[in-house]
mmCIF file of C-alpha atoms and ligand atoms in Angstrom:
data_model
loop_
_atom_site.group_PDB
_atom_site.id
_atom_site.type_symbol
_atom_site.label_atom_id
_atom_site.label_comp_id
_atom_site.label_asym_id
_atom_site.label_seq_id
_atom_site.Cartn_x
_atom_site.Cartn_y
_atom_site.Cartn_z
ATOM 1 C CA UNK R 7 -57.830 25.609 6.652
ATOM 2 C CA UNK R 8 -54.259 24.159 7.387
ATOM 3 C CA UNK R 9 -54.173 22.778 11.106
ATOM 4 C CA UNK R 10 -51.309 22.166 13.315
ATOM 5 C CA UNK R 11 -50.249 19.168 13.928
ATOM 6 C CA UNK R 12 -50.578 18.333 17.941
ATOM 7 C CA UNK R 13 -48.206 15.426 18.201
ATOM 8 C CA UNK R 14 -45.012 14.890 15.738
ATOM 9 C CA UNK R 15 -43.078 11.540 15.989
ATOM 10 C CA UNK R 16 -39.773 11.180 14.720
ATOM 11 C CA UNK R 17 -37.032 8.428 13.854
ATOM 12 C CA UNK R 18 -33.680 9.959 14.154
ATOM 13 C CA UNK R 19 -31.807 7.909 11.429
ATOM 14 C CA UNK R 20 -28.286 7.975 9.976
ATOM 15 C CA UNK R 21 -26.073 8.786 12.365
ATOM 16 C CA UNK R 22 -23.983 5.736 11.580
ATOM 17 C CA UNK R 23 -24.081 7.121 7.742
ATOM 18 C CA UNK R 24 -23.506 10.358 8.666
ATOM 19 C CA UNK R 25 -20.141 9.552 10.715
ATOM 20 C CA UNK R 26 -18.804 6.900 7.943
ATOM 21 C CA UNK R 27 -19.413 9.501 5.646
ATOM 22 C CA UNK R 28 -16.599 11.921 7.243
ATOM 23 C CA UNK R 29 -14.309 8.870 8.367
ATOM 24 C CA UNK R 30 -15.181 9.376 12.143
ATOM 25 C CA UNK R 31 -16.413 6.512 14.596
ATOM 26 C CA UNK R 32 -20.697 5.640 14.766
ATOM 27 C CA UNK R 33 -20.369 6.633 18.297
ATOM 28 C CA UNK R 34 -19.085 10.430 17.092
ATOM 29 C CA UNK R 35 -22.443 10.492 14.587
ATOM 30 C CA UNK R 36 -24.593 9.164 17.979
ATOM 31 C CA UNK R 37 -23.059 12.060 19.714
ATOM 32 C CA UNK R 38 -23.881 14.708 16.982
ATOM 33 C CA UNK R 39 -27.372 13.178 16.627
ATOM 34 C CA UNK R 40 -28.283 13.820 20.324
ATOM 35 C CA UNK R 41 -27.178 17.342 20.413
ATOM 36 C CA UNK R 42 -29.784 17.740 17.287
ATOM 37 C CA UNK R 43 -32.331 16.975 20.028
ATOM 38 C CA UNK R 44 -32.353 20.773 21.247
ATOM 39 C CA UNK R 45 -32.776 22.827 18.152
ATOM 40 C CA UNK R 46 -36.032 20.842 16.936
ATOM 41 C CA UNK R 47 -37.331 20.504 20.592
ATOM 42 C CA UNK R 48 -37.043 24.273 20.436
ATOM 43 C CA UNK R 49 -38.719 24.872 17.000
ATOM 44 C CA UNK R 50 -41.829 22.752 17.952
ATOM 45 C CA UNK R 51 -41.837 24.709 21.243
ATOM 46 C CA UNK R 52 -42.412 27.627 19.026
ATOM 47 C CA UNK R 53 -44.750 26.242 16.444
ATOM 48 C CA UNK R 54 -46.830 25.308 19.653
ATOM 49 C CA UNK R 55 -46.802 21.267 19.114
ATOM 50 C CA UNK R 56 -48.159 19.980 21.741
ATOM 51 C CA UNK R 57 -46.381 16.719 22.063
ATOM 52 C CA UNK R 58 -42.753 16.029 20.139
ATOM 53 C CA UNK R 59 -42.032 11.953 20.213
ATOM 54 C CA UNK R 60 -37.909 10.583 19.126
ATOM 55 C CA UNK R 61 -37.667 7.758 18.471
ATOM 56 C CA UNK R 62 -34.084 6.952 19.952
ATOM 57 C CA UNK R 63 -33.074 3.877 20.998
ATOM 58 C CA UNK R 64 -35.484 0.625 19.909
ATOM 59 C CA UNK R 65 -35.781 -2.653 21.837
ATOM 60 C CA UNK R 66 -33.949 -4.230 18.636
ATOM 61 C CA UNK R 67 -30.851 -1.428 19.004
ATOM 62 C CA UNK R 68 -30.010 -3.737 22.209
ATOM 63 C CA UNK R 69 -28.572 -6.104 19.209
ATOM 64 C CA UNK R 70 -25.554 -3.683 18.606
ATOM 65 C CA UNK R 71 -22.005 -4.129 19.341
ATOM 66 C CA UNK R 72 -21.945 -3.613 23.082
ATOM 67 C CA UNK R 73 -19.344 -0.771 22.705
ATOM 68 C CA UNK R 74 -21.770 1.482 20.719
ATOM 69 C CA UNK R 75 -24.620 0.537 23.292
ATOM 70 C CA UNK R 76 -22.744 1.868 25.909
ATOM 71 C CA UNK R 77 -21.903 5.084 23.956
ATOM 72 C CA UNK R 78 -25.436 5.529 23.270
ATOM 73 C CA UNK R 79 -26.227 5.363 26.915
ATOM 74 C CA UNK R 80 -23.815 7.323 28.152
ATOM 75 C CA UNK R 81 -24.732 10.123 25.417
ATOM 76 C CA UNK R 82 -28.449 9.517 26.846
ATOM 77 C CA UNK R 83 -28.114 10.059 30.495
ATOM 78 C CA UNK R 84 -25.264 13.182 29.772
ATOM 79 C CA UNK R 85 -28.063 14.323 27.568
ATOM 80 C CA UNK R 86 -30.954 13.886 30.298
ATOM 81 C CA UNK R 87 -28.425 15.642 32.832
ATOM 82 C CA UNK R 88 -28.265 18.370 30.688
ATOM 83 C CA UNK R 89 -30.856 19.185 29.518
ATOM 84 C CA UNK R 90 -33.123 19.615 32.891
ATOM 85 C CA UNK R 91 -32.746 23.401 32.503
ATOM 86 C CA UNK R 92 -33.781 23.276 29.019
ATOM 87 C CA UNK R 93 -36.831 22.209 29.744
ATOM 88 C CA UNK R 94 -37.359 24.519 32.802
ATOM 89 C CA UNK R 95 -36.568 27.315 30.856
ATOM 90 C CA UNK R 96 -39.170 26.169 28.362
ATOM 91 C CA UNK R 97 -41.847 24.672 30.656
ATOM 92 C CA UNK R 98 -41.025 21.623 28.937
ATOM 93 C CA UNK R 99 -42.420 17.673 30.419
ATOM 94 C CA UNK R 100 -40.278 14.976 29.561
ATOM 95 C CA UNK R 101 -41.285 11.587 29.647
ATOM 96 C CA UNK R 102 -40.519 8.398 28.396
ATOM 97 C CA UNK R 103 -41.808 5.349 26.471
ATOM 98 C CA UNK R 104 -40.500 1.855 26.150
ATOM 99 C CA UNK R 105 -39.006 -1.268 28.456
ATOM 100 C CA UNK R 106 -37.154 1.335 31.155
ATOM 101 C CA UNK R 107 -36.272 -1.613 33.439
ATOM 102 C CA UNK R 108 -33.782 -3.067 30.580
ATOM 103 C CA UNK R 109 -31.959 0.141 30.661
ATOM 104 C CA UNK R 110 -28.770 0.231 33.279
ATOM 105 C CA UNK R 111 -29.739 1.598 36.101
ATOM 106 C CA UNK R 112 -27.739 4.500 36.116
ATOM 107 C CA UNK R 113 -29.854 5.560 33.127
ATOM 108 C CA UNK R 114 -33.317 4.637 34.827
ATOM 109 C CA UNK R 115 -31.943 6.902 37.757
ATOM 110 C CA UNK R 116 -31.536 10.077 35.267
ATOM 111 C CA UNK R 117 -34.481 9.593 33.329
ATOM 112 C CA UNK R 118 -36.800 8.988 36.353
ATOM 113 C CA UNK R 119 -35.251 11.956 38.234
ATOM 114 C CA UNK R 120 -35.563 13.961 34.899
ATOM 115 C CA UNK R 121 -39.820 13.389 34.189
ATOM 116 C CA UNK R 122 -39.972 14.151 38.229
ATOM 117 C CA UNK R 123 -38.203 17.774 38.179
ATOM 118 C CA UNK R 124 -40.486 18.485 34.693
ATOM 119 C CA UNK R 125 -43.457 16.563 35.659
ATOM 120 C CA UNK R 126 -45.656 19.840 36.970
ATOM 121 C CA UNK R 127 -44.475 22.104 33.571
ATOM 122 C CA UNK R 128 -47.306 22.738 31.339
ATOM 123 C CA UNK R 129 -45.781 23.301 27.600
ATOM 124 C CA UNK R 130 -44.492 20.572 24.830
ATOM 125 C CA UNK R 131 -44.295 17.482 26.101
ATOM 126 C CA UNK R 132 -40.813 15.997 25.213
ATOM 127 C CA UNK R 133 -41.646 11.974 24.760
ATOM 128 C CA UNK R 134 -37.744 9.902 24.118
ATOM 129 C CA UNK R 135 -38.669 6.593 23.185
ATOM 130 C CA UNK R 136 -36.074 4.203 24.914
ATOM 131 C CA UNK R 137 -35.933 0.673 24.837
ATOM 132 C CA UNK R 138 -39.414 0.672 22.714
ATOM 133 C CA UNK R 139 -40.476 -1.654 20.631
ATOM 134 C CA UNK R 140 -44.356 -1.587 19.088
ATOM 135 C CA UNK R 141 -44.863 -4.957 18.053
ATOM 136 C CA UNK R 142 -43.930 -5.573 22.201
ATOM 137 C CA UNK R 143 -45.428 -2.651 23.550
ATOM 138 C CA UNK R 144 -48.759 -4.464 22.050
ATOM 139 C CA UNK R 145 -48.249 -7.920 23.736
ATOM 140 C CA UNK R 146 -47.674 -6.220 27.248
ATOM 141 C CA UNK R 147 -50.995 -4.857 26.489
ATOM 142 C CA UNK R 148 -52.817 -7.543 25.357
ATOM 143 C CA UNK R 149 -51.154 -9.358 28.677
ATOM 144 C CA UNK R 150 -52.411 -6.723 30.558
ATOM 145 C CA UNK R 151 -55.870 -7.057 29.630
ATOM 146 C CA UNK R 152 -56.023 -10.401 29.851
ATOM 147 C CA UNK R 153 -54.625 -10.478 33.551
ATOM 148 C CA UNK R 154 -57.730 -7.520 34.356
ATOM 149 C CA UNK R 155 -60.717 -9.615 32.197
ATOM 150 C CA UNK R 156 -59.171 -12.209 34.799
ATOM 151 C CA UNK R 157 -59.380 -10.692 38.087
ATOM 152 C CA UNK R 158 -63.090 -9.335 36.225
ATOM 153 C CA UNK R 159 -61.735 -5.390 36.432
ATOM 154 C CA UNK R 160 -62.345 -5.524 32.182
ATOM 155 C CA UNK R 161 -65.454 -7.177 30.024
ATOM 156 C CA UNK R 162 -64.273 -8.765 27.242
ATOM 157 C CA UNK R 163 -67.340 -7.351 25.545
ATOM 158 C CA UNK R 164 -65.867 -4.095 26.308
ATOM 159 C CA UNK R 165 -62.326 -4.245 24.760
ATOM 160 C CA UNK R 166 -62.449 -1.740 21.925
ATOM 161 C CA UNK R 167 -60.274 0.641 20.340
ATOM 162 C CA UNK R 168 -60.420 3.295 23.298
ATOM 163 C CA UNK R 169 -59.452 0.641 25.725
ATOM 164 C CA UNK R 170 -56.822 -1.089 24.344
ATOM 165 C CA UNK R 171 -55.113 2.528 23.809
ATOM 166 C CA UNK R 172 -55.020 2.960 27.009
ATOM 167 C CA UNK R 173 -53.060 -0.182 27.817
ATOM 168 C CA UNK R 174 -50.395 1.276 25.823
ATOM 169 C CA UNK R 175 -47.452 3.279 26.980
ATOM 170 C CA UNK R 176 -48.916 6.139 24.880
ATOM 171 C CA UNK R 177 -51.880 5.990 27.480
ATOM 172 C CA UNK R 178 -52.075 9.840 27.822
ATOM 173 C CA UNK R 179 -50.939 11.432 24.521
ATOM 174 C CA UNK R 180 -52.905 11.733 21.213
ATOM 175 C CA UNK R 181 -51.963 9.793 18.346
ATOM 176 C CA UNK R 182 -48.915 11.314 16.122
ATOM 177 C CA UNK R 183 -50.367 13.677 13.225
ATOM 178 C CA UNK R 184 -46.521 13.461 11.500
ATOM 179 C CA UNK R 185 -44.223 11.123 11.419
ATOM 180 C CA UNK R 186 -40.606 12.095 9.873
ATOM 181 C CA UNK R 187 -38.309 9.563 9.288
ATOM 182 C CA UNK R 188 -34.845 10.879 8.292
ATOM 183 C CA UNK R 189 -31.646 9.326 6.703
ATOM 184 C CA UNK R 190 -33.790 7.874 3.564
ATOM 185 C CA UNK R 191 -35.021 4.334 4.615
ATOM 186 C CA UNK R 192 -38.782 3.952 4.149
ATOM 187 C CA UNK R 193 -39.322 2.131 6.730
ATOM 188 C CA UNK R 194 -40.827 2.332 10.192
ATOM 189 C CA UNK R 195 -39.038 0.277 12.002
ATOM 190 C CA UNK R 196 -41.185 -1.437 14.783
ATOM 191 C CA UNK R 197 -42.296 2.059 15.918
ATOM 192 C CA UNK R 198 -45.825 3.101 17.402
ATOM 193 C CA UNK R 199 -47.486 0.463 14.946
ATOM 194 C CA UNK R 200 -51.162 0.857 16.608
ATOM 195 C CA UNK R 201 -50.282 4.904 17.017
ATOM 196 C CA UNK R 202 -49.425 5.734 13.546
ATOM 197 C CA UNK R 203 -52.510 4.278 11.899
ATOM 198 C CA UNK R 204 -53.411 7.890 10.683
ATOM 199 C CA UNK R 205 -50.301 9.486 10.879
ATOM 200 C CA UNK R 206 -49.047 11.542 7.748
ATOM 201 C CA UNK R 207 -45.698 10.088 6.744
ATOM 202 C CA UNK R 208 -42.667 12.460 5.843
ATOM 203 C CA UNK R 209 -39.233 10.865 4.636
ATOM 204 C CA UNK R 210 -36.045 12.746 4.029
ATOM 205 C CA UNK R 211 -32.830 11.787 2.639
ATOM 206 C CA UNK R 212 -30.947 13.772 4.880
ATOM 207 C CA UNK R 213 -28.993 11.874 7.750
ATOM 208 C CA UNK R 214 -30.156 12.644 11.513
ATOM 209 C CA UNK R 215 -27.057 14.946 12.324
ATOM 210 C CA UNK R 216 -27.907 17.338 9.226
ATOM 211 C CA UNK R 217 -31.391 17.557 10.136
ATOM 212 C CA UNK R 218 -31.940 21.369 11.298
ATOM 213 C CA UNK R 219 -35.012 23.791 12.119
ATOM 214 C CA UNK R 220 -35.855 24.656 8.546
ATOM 215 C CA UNK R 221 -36.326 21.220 7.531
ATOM 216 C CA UNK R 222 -38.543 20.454 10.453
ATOM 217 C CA UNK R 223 -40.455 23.554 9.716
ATOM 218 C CA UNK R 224 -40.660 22.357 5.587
ATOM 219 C CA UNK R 225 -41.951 18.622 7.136
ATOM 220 C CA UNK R 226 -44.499 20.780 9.217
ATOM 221 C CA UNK R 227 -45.261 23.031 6.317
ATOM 222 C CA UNK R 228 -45.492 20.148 3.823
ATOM 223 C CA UNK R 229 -48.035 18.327 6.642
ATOM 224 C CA UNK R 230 -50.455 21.474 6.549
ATOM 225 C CA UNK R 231 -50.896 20.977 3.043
ATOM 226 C CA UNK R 232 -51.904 16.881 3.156
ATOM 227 C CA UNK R 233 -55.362 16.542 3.327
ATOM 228 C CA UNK R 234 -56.190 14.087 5.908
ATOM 229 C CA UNK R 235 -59.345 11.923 4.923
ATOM 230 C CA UNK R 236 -58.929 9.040 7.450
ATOM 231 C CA UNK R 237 -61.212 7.069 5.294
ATOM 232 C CA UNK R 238 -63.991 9.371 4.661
ATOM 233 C CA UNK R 239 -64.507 11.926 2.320
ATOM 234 C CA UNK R 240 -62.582 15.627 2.022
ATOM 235 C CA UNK R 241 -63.660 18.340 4.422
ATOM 236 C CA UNK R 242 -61.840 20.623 2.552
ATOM 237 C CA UNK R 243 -63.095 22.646 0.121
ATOM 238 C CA UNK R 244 -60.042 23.906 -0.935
ATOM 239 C CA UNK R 245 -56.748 22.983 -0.441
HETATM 240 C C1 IPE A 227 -29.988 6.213 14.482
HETATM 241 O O1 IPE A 227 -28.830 6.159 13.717
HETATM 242 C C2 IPE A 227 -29.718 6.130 15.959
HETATM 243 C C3 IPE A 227 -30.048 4.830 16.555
HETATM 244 C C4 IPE A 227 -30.640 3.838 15.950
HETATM 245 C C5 IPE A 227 -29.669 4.629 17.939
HETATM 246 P P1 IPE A 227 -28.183 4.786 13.284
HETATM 247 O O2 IPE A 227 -27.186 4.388 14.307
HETATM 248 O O3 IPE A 227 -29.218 3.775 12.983
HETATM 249 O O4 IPE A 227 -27.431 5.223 11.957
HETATM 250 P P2 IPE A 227 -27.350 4.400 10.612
HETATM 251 O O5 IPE A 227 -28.740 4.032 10.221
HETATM 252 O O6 IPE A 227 -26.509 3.202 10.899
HETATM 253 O O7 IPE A 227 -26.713 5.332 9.642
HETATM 254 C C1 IPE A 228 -34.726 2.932 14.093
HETATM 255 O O1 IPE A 228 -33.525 3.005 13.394
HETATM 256 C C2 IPE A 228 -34.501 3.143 15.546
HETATM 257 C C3 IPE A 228 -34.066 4.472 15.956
HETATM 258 C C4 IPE A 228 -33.899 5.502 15.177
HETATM 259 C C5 IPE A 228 -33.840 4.628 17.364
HETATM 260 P P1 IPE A 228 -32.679 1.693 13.042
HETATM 261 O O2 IPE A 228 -31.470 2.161 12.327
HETATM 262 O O3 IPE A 228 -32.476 0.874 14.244
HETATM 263 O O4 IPE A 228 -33.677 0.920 12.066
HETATM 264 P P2 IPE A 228 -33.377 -0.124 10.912
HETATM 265 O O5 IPE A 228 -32.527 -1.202 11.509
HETATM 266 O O6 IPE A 228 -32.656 0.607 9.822
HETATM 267 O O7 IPE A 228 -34.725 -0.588 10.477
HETATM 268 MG MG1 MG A 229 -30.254 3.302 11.328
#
């Protein structure tokens, strides 16, 4: 039988395109991207994901002209503002992965303030990756570790799989089932590397800021059809 997905990851691409495309400014695309955010938050709410990851701001977007990084924050912390009664409304957790402390602290004051009103609700959790990088995320943990099989807290004989994910900022959440990447690049950009081992892939063409609820429901529809084998042999029967 088709099963749900529990945890969908997603790279919100093409914004830029999307905003060349109509002769307005990157910033105006960044803006139409973020207000996406509710409509799919809402349909996995409904199909009863369990945990909804965007990808929206990577360790290597710090590279950009400073004007659009400043947008993009701005955008970020109106967006965490605003969207507290979303998520009360919707018994919705948000939380965050990625380097937090590189963020301007106006930003780390929303976002901390945000996960502490939602931090008791008990539906989706809402995971904005900010600041992330994967290929990082996995030195800080191997740092980690190393510091603890110092100070004798971890065997070395004892680092496996199971450990090492929980040195990872995605400690607490399963690994994504789905990851869509929109806007047409096949890429996956230096996101949840160790996570998406298993992960079905789904690519679209369409830009970020055209992406609505009935093509997240055809990437969710398309997943239940993929037959997962993670190196074994089919379960199914038939499929
Ligand atoms: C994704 O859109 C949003 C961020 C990376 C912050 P882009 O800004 O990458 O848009 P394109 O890829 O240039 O079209
Ligand atoms: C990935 O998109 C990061 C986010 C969507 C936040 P990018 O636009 O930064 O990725 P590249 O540069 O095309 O690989
Ligand atoms: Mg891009």
């Amino acid at each position: 039988m088709s099963k749900n997905p529990r945890h969908i990851a997603i790279i919100m691409d093409g914004n830029g395109r999307w905003a060349k495309k109509r002769g307005l400014s990157r910033i105006e695309g960044h803006k139409k991207g973020i207000a996406r955010i509710e409509e799919i938050t809402k349909a996995a709410v409904e199909q009863k994901i369990e945990v909804l990851t965007f990808y929206a701001f990577s360790l290597e977007n710090w590279r950009r002209p400073s004007l659009e990084v400043q947008g993009l924050m701005l955008l970020l912390k109106k967006f965490l503002i605003e969207k507290r009664e979303l998520l009360k409304e919707e018994d919705i957790r948000l939380i965050s992965i990625g380097e937090r402390e590189k963020l301007p602290k106006s930003v780390q004051k929303e976002l901390n303030k945000t996960e502490e009103l939602s931090k008791n609700n008990k539906g989706l959790i809402l995971n904005i990756s900010l600041s992330y990088g994967s290929r990082q995320e996995i030195i800080r943990a191997v740092r980690k570790i190393a510091e603890d099989a110092q100070r004798k807290k971890v065997k070395i004989n004892k680092i496996n799989e199971r450990l090492f994910s929980k040195y990872l900022y995605t400690k607490n959440l399963p690994d994504p089932d789905l990851l869509i990447r929109t806007s047409g690049e096949l890429r996956i950009s230096n996101f949840l590397l160790w996570q998406l081992s298993y992960s079905e892939l789904y690519f679209t063409p369409k830009f970020w800021p055209d992406f609505q609820k009935s093509d997240f429901l055809e990437a969710v529809d398309d997943f239940k059809k993929r037959n997962r084998r993670f190196g074994g042999l089919s379960a199914k029967k038939n499929n």
